């Protein structure tokens, strides 16, 4: 079976810094929450999925810091922020 690919436009548009903050920081917070729940529900703390989740949380927190800096910069300069967020989805059978 060939992989099936789909793209979904999750976020699109120009936003004021405050609205951009709502959109972007909410997405990041939800992903951090998702990974935290994975970690909390696992009984084996050495599970590779848990190690990946912990690393992803660190990456997401670093991304959050970058987003905050960009939002502050846009706010201070009176700029809007154009956000294009596309999620690519590929379905496949795990071997």
Coordinates of C-alpha atoms in Angstrom, one line a residue:
X1 CA 0.0 0.0 0.0
X2 CA 1.4 3.4 -1.0
X3 CA 1.4 6.1 1.7
X4 CA -1.5 8.5 1.6
X5 CA -0.5 12.2 2.0
X6 CA -2.7 15.1 3.0
X7 CA -2.1 18.7 3.9
X8 CA -4.3 20.7 6.2
X9 CA -4.1 24.5 6.6
X10 CA -4.2 24.8 10.3
X11 CA -3.4 28.5 10.6
X12 CA -3.5 31.2 8.0
X13 CA -3.7 35.0 8.1
X14 CA -2.3 38.2 9.4
X15 CA -2.6 38.7 13.1
X16 CA -1.9 41.5 15.6
X17 CA 0.9 40.5 18.0
X18 CA -1.7 39.8 20.8
X19 CA -3.8 37.6 18.5
X20 CA -0.7 35.9 17.1
X21 CA 0.4 35.2 20.7
X22 CA -3.0 33.6 21.4
X23 CA -2.8 31.4 18.3
X24 CA 0.9 30.3 18.5
X25 CA 1.3 30.0 22.2
X26 CA -1.9 28.0 22.5
X27 CA -0.7 25.5 19.9
X28 CA 2.7 25.1 21.6
X29 CA 1.0 24.8 25.0
X30 CA -1.3 22.1 23.7
X31 CA 1.6 20.1 22.3
X32 CA 3.6 20.4 25.6
X33 CA 0.5 19.2 27.4
X34 CA 0.1 16.3 25.0
X35 CA 3.7 15.1 25.7
X36 CA 3.4 15.7 29.4
X37 CA 0.4 13.4 29.5
X38 CA 2.3 10.7 27.6
X39 CA 5.1 10.9 30.1
X40 CA 2.7 10.8 33.1
X41 CA 0.8 7.8 31.7
X42 CA 3.9 5.7 31.1
X43 CA 5.0 3.2 33.7
X44 CA 8.4 2.7 32.1
X45 CA 10.4 6.0 32.3
X46 CA 13.2 4.4 30.1
X47 CA 10.7 3.9 27.2
X48 CA 12.2 5.5 24.0
X49 CA 8.8 7.2 23.4
X50 CA 9.1 8.9 26.8
X51 CA 12.6 10.0 26.1
X52 CA 11.4 11.4 22.8
X53 CA 8.5 13.2 24.5
X54 CA 10.9 14.8 27.0
X55 CA 13.2 16.0 24.2
X56 CA 10.2 17.3 22.3
X57 CA 9.1 19.3 25.3
X58 CA 12.5 20.9 25.5
X59 CA 12.3 21.8 21.8
X60 CA 8.8 23.2 22.1
X61 CA 9.8 25.4 25.1
X62 CA 12.7 26.7 23.0
X63 CA 10.3 27.4 20.2
X64 CA 8.0 29.2 22.6
X65 CA 10.8 31.5 23.7
X66 CA 11.5 32.4 20.1
X67 CA 7.8 33.1 19.4
X68 CA 7.6 35.3 22.5
X69 CA 10.6 37.3 21.3
X70 CA 9.1 37.7 17.8
X71 CA 5.7 38.8 19.3
X72 CA 7.4 41.4 21.5
X73 CA 9.4 42.7 18.5
X74 CA 6.3 43.0 16.4
X75 CA 4.4 44.7 19.1
X76 CA 7.2 47.2 19.8
X77 CA 7.5 48.0 16.1
X78 CA 3.8 48.2 15.5
X79 CA 3.8 45.3 13.0
X80 CA 1.3 42.5 12.2
X81 CA 2.4 38.9 11.9
X82 CA 1.5 36.7 8.9
X83 CA 1.2 33.1 10.0
X84 CA 1.0 30.2 7.6
X85 CA 0.8 26.8 9.4
X86 CA 0.3 23.7 7.3
X87 CA 0.2 20.3 8.8
X88 CA 1.3 17.5 6.4
X89 CA -0.2 14.1 7.2
X90 CA 1.1 10.8 5.9
X91 CA -0.7 7.5 6.5
X92 CA 1.3 4.3 6.3
X93 CA 1.5 0.8 7.7
X94 CA 4.1 0.4 10.4
X95 CA 6.5 -2.4 9.7

